[in-house]
XYZ file of C-alpha atoms in Angstrom:
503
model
C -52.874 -89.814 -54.236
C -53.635 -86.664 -56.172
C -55.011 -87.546 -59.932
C -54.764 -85.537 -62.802
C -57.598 -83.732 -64.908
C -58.877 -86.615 -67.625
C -57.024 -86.164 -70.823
C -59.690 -86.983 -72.737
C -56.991 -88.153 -75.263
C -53.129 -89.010 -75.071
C -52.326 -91.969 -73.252
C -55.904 -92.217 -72.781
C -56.108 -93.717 -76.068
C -54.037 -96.430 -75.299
C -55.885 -97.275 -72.168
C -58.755 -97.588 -74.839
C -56.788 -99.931 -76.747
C -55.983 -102.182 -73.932
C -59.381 -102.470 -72.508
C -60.359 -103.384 -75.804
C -58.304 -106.420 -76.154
C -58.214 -107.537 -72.558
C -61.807 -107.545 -72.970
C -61.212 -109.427 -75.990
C -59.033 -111.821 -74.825
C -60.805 -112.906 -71.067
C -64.499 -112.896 -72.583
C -63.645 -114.357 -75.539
C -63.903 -118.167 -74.632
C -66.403 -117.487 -71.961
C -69.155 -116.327 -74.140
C -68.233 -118.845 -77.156
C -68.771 -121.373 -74.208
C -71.459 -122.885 -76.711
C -68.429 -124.671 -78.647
C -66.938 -126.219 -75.747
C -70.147 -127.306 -74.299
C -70.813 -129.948 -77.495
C -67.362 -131.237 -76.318
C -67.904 -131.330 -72.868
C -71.507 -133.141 -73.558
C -69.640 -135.837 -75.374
C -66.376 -136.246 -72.945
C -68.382 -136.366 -69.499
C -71.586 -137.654 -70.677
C -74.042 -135.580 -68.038
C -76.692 -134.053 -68.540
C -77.291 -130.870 -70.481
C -78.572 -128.568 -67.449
C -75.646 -129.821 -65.504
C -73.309 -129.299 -68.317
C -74.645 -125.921 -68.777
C -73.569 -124.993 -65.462
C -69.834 -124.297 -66.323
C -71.020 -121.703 -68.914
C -73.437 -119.945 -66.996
C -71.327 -119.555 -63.786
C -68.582 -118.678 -65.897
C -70.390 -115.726 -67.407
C -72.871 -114.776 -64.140
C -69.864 -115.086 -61.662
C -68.345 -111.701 -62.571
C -71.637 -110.057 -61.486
C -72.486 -111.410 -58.650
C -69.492 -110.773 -57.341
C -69.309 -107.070 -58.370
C -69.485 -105.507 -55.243
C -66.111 -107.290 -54.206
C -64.383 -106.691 -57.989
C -65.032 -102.733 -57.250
C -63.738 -102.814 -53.671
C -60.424 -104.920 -55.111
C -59.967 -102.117 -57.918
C -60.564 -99.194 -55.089
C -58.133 -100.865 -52.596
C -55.390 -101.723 -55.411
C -55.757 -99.618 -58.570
C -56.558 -101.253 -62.331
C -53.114 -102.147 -62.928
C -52.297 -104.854 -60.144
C -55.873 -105.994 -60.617
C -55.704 -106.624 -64.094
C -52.254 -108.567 -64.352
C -53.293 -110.847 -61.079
C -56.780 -111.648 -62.970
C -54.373 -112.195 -66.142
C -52.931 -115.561 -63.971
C -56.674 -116.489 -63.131
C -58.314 -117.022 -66.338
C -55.313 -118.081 -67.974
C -54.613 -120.670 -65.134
C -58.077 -121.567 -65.061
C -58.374 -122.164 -68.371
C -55.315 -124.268 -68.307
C -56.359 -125.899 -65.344
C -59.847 -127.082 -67.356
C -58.096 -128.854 -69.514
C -56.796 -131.502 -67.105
C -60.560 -131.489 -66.072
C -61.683 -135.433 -64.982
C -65.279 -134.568 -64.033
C -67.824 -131.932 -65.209
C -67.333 -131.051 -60.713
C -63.581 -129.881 -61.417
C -65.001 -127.552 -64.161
C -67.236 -125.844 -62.133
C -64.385 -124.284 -60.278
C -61.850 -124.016 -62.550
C -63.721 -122.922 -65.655
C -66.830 -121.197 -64.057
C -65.724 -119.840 -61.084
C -61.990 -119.387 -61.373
C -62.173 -118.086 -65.115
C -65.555 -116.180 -64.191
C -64.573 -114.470 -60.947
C -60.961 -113.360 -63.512
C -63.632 -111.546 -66.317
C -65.768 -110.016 -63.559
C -61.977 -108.466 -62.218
C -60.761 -107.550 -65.583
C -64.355 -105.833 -66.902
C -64.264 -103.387 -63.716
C -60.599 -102.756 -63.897
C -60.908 -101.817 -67.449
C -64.382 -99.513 -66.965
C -62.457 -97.922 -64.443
C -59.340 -97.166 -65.839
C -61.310 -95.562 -69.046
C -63.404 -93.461 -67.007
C -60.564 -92.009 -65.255
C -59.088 -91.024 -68.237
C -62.146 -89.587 -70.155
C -64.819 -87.054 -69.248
C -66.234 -85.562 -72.488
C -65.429 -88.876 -74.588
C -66.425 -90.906 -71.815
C -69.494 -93.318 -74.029
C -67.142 -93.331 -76.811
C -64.419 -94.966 -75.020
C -66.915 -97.235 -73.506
C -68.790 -97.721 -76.190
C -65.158 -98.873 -78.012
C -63.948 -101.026 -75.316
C -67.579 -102.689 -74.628
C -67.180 -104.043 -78.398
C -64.381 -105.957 -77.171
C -66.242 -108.897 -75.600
C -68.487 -108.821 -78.976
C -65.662 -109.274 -81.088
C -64.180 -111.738 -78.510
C -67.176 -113.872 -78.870
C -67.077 -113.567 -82.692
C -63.882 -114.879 -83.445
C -63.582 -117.228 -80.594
C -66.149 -119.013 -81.633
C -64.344 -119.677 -84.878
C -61.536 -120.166 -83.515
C -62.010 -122.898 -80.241
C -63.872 -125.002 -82.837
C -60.873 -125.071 -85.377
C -58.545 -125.397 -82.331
C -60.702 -128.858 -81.003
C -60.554 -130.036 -84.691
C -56.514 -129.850 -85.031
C -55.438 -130.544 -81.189
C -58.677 -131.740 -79.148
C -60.307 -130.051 -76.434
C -57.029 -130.372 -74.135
C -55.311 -129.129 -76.832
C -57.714 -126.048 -77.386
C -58.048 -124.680 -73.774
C -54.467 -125.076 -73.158
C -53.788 -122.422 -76.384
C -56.501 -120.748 -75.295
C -55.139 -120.420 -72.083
C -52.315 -119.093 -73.253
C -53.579 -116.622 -75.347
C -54.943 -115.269 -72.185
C -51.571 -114.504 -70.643
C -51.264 -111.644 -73.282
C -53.798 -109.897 -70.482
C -50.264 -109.091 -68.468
C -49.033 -107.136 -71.151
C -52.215 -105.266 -71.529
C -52.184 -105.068 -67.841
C -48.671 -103.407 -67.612
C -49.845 -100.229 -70.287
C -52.252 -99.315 -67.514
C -50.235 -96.787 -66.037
C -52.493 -95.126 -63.276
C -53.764 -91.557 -63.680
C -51.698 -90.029 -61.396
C -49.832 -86.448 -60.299
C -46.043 -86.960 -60.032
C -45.180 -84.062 -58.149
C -43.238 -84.615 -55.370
C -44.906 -85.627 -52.297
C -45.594 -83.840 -49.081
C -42.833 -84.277 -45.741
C -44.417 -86.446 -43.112
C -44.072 -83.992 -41.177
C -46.051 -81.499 -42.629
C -48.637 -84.383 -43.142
C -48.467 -85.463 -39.551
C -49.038 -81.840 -38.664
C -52.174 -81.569 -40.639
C -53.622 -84.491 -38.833
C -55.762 -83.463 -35.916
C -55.104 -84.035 -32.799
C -58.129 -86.423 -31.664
C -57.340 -88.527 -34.756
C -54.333 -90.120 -32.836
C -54.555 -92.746 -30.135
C -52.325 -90.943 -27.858
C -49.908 -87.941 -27.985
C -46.204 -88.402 -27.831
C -45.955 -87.419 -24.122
C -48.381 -89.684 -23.072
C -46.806 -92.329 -25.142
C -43.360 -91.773 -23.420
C -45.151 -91.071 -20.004
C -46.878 -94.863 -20.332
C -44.473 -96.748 -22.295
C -40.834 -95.483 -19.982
C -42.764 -96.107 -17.009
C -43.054 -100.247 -18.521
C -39.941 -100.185 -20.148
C -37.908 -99.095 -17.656
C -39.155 -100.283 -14.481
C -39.619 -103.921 -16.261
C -36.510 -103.740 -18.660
C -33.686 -100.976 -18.408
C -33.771 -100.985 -14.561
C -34.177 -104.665 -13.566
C -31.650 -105.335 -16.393
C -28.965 -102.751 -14.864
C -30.056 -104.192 -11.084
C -29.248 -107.514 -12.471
C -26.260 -107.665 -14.370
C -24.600 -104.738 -12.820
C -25.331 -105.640 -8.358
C -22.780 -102.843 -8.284
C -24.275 -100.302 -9.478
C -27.429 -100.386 -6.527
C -27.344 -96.737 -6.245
C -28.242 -96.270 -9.945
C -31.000 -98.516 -9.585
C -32.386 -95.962 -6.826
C -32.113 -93.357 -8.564
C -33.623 -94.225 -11.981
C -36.908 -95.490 -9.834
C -36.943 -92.178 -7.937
C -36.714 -90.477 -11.008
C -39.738 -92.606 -12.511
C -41.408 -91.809 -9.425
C -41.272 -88.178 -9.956
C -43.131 -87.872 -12.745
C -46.155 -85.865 -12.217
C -49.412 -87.702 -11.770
C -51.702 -84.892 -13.604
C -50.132 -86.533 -17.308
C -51.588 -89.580 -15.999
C -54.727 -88.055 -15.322
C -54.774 -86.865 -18.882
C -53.863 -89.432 -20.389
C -56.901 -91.449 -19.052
C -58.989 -88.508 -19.935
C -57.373 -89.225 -23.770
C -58.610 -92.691 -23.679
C -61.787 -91.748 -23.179
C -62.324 -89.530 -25.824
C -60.707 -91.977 -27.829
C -62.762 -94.295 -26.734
C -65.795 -92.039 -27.276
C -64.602 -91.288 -30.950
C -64.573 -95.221 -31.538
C -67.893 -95.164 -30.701
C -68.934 -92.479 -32.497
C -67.286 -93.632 -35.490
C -69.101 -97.166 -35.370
C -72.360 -95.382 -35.114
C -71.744 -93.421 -38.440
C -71.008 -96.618 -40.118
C -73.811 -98.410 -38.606
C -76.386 -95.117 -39.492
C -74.874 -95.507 -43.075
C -75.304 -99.271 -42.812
C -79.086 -98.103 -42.022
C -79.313 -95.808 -44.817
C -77.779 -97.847 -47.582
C -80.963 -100.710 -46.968
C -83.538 -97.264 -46.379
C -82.444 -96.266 -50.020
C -82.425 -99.779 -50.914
C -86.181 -99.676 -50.040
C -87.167 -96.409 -51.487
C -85.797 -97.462 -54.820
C -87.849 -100.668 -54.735
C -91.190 -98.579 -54.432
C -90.538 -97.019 -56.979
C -92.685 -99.177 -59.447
C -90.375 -98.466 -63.248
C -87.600 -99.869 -60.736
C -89.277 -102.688 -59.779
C -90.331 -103.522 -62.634
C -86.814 -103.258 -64.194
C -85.070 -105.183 -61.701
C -88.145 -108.209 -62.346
C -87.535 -107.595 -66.434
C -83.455 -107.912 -66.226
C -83.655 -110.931 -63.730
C -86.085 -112.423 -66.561
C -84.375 -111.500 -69.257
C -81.411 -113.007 -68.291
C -83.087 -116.323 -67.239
C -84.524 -116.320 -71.073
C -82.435 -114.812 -73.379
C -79.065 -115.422 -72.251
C -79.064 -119.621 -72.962
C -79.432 -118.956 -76.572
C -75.562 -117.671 -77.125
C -74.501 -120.696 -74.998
C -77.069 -123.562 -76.543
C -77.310 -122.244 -79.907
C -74.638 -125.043 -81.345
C -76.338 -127.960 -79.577
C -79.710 -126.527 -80.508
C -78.835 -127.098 -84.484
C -77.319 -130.444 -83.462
C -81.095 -131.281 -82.143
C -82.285 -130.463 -85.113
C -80.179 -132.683 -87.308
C -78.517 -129.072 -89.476
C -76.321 -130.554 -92.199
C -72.533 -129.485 -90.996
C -71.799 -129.142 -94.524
C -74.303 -126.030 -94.263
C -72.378 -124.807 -92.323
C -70.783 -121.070 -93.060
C -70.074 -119.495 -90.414
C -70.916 -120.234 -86.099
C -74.338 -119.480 -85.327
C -72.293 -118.371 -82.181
C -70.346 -116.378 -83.846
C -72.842 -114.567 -85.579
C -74.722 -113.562 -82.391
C -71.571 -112.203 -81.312
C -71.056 -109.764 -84.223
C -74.387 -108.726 -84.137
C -74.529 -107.921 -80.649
C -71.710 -105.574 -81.318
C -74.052 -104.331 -84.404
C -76.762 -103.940 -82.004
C -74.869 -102.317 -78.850
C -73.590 -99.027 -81.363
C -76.942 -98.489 -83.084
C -79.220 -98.758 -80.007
C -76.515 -96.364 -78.486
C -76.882 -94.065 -81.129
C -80.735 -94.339 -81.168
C -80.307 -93.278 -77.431
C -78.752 -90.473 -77.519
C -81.831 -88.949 -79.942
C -83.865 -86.559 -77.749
C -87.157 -88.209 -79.294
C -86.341 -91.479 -78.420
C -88.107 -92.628 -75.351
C -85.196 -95.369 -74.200
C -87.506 -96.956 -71.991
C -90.061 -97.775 -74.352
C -86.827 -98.574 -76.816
C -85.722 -101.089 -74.019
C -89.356 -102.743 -74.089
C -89.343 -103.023 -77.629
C -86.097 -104.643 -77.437
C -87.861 -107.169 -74.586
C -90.578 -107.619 -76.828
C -88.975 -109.018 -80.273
C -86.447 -111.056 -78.464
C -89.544 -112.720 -76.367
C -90.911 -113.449 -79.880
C -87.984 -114.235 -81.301
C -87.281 -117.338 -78.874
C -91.199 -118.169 -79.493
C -89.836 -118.711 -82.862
C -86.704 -121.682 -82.321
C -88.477 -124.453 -82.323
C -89.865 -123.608 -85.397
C -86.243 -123.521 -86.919
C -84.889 -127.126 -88.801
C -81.856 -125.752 -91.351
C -79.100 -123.290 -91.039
C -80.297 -120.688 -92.890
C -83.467 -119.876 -90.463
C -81.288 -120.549 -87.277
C -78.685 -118.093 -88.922
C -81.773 -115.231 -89.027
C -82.775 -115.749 -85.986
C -79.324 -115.692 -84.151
C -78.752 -112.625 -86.029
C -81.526 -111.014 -84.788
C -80.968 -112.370 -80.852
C -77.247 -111.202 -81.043
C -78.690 -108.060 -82.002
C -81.225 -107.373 -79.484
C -79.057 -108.559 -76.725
C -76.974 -105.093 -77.640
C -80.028 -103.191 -75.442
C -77.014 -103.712 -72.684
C -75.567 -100.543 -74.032
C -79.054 -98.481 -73.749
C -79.798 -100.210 -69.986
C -77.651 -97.789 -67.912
C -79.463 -95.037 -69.812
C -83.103 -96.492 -68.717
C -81.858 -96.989 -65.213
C -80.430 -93.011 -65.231
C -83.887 -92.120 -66.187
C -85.845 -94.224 -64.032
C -83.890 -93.413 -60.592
C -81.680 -90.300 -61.368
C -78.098 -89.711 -61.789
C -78.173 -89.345 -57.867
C -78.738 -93.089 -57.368
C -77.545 -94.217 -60.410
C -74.474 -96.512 -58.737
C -76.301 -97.641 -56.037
C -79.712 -98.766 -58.139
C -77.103 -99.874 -60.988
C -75.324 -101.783 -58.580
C -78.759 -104.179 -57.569
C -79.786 -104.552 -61.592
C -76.490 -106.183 -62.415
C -76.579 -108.574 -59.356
C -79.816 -109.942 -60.035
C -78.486 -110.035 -63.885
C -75.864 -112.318 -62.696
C -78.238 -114.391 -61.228
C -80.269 -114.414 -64.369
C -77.164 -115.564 -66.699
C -76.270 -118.378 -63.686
C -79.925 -119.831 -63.797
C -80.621 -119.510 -67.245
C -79.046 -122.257 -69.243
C -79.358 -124.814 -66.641
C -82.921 -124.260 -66.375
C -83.155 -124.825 -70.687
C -81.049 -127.587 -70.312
C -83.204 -129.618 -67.325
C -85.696 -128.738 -69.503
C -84.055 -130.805 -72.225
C -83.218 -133.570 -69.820
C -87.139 -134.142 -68.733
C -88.458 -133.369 -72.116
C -85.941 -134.664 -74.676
C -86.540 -131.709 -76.864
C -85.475 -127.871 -76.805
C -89.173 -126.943 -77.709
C -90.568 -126.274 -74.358
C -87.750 -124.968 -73.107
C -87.545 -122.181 -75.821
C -90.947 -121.280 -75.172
C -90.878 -120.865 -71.540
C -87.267 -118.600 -72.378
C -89.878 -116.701 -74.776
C -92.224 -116.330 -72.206
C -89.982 -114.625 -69.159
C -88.445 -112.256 -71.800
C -91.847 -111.362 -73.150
C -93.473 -110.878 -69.470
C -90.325 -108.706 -68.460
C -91.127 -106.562 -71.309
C -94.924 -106.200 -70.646
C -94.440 -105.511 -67.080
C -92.181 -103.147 -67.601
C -94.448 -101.129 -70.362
C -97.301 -101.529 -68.040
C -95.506 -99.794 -64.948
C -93.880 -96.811 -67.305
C -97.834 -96.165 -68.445
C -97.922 -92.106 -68.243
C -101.565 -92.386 -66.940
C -99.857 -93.840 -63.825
C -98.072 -90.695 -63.159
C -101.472 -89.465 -63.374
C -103.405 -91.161 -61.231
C -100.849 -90.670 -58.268
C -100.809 -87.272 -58.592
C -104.791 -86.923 -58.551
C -104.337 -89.385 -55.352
C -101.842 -88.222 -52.969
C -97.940 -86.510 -53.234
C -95.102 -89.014 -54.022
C -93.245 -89.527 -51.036
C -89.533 -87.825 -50.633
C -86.878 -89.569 -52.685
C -89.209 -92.085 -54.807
C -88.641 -91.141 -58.399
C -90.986 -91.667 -61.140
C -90.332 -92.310 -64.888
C -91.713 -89.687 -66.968
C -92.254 -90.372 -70.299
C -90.367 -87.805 -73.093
C-alpha cells in the first residue's frame, strides 16, 4: 500500500474531529471512574483498595498493553481497529452493569473497557499523524483534549445518570453512548493512493528468485512425479484394466525425466534452507540489539531517573482523579456545597494545563526538563496538602491545581526527545509509558489499602506526596549540569549513551 503525502488539512480535519470525540466518548467514564466507585463501595461492600482496582486497571490496561495495541493498528489499519474496540467498551460497559461481584468488574470494566481505550488512543494518534506533518502538535494537541473534556462532563453526567436510573441504569446509557465510536470509526478513511494497482505478474516478476520456496519447474518436476504415479496413473490402471499399455507409457514417460532437475532442486532446498536460517539469525541479532539499546538507554542516568519519576508519579498522583469524591465523603463536605464535581474540575483543568505547558514548551528559554520537575514538585506538595482539606471550597483549589499539573503529559514526550534523542525516541518512549501503566494500576489500590488499615486518607495522601516529590528530586538531581561536568573531566561517554544538556 502506497500512502499519500500528509494533507496537512482536508479530510485531515475531520480525522481531527473524530479522534476528538472517540477520545471523548471511550475515556470519558474511565477517568470519571471516581463517581462510580462511591456506588460500587456501597453495592458490593469491599474494601476501598479492592474497589479501586476496577478504576485503575481500567485506566493502566491501555498501557501496558501498548506494544500489542500498535502491532493490532500496524497489522489492520485505524479503521477496523477503532470500530472492533467500539463493541469492547461499549459491551463492556454494558456488561458491568449486570456485574454480581466487584471479580466480574475486574474483567469487564477494567480489562475489557481498558484494553478498548488503550486500542482506540493508538488508532486515533495514528491516524492523525498520518495525516499531518507541519500541524502535527496541533492536531494532537486538539485530539489529546478529548479525554479532558471526556472526564469533565462525564463526571457530571454518570452522577445525574445514577440519580434518575441507578447505576444499572447509568452504565447501560453509558454504554450506549459508546457505540457512537462506530460512526467515528467509519470517517477514518485510510490515507491511501488509489491508483490502480500493479499486475501480479509484474509483481511476481519483481520478486527475486531466492525469495520463493521452489521454482515452477521444480514444482511440476516434484509434484507430477506424486500426482501421477500415486493418482492419475493408478486411477487410469484401475478403472480402465484396458487401457495397460497407457499405464506403461505414462510411467516410462515419468521415468524419463532427467535426474540433473532433481539434483537442483535439492540444491534449492538448501539454499532455502540456508536463507531460513539466515533469516532467523537477523531476527534473533535484532532480538539482541533491541535489549543492548534497552541497556544503553538505562545508563543513561536523566533516563533512569525519568523512568523511576513517571513510575512514581503515577503510583502518587494518579489516585487523586479516581478518590477525589470519596475523599470529600471522608471528610463529611456538605452535598449542598456542592457546585460542580471535584472530578470534573480536575478534568477541565488538566485540559487547561496540557495547552499552556505545551505552549511554555515550545519557548526556546524554557528548559522542559526543569519545567517537568517543577511540575513534580508542586503536585508532591500539593497531595502533602489533602489532608489538610475539610470543605468544598479548599478541595475545589486543590483539585484545580492537581488537574492542572497532571497536563505535564503533554510536555513529557518533549523531555524524553531531549533526554534520549529523536533517534530513540519510540523505543525509550515505548518503556516510560509501560512502567506508567503500571504506575496508574498500583496507584489507587495502594491509597485505598491504605484506607482499609488506617481508616483515614491522611497517610495515604502523604505517602502519594512523598513518591511524586522524590520522582521530582531525583530527577533534578540527575539533570545537575555539573554532572555533565564531572564526566567529562573523568573519562569519554561511551557510544550511544546520551546526556541531557541543560539549555
Amino acid at each position: 500500500m502506497v500512502f499519500q503525502k500528509p494533507p496537512d488539512g482536508g479530510w485531515g480535519w475531520v480525522i481531527v474531529v473524530v479522534s476528538f470525540f472517540t477520545q471523548f466518548l471511550c475515556y470519558g467514564s474511565p477517568l470519571a471512574v471516581g463517581v462510580l466507585y462511591l456506588e460500587w463501595l456501597d453495592t458490593f461492600g469491599e474494601g476501598k483498595g479492592k474497589t479501586a482496582w476496577v478504576g485503575s486497571l481500567a485506566n493502566g490496561i491501555g498501557l501496558l498493553a501498548s506494544p500489542v495495541c500498535s502491532i493490532c493498528v500496524s497489522s489492520f489499519g485505524a479503521r477496523p481497529v477503532t470500530i472492533f474496540s467500539g463493541f469492547m467498551v461499549a459491551g463492556g460497559l454494558m456488561m458491568s452493569s449486570f456485574a454480581p461481584n466487584i471479580y466480574f468488574l475486574y474483567i469487564s470494566y477494567g480489562i475489557v473497557v481498558g484494553l478498548g481505550c488503550g486500542l482506540l488512543y493508538t488508532a486515533t494518534v495514528t491516524i492523525t499523524c498520518q495525516y499531518f506533518d507541519k500541524r502535527r502538535g496541533l492536531a494532537l494537541g486538539l485530539i489529546s483534549t478529548g479525554s479532558s473534556v471526556g472526564l469533565f462532563i462525564y463526571a457530571a453526567l454518570q452522577r445525574e445518570l445514577i440519580e434518575l436510573y441507578g447505576l444499572d441504569g447509568c452504565l447501560l446509557i453509558v454504554g450506549a453512548l459508546s457505540l457512537n465510536i462506530l460512526a467515528c470509526g467509519s470517517l477514518m478513511r485510510p490515507l491511501e493512493s488509489y491508483g490502480s494497482p500493479p499486475s501480479e505478474k509484474s509483481c511476481v516478476d519483481k520478486v527475486p528468485d531466492q525469495y520463493f520456496a521452489y521454482h515452477e519447474k521444480e514444482k511440476t518436476v516434484e509434484e507430477n512425479i506424486s500426482i501421477l504415479e500415486k493418482g492419475y496413473v493408478d486411477e487410469r490402471c484401475v478403472n480402465t484394466p484396458d487401457n495397460k499399455q497407457d499405464c506403461i507409457l505414462n510411467k516410462n514417460v515419468l521415468s524419463s525425466i532427467n535426474v540433473n532437475e532433481k539434483d537442483t532442486y535439492k540444491k534449492k532446498v538448501v539454499e532455502q534452507t540456508n536463507f531460513c536460517k539466515q533469516l532467523a539469525k537477523r531476527k534473533w541479532q535484532l532480538y539482541l540489539n533491541y535489549w543492548e539499546e534497552t541497556v544503553v538507554l538505562f545508563k543513561n542516568k536523566v533516563f533512569s531517573a525519568l523512568f523511576v519519576a513517571i513510575l512514581l508519579f503515577d503510583i502518587g498522583g494518579f489516585p487523586p482523579s479516581l478518590l477525589m469524591e470519596d475523599i470529600a465523603r471522608s471528610a463529611n463536605v456538605n452535598e449542598d456545597d456542592y457546585h460542580m464535581p471535584l472530578i470534573s474540575i480536575i478534568g477541565i483543568m488538566t485540559a487547561v494545563g496540557k495547552l499552556i505547558l505545551g505552549i511554555l514548551a515550545d519557548f526556546k528559554w524554557v528548559n522542559t526538563l526543569y519545567l517537568y520537575v517543577t511540575t513534580l514538585i508542586m503536585m508532591g506538595l500539593a497531595l502533602f496538602a489533602i489532608p489538610f482539606a475539610k470543605s468544598y471550597l479548599t478541595l475545589a483549589m486543590l483539585s484545580a491545581i492537581l488537574g492542572f499539573l497532571t497536563g505535564n503529559w503533554s510536555i513529557f514526550p518533549y523531555v524524553t526527545t531531549k533526554t534520549v534523542g529523536i533517534e530513540k525516541l519510540t523505543h525509550a518512549y515505548g518503556i516510560l509509558m509501560f512502567f506508567a501503566g503500571l504506575g496508574n494500576s498500583l496507584g489507587p489500590p495502594i491509597v485505598g489499602w491504605f484506607y482499609d488499615w488506617t481508616q483515614e486518607y491522611d497517610t495515604a495522601f502523604y505517602f502519594s506526596g512523598l513518591c511524586v516529590s522524590l520522582g521530582g528530586f531525583l530527577l533534578l538531581l540527575a539533570a545537575l549540569p555539573c554532572w555533565n561536568a564531572c564526566a567529562k573531566q573523568s573519562s569519554k561517554l561511551p557510544p550511544n549513551t546520551y546526556s541531557y544538556k541543560v539549555a
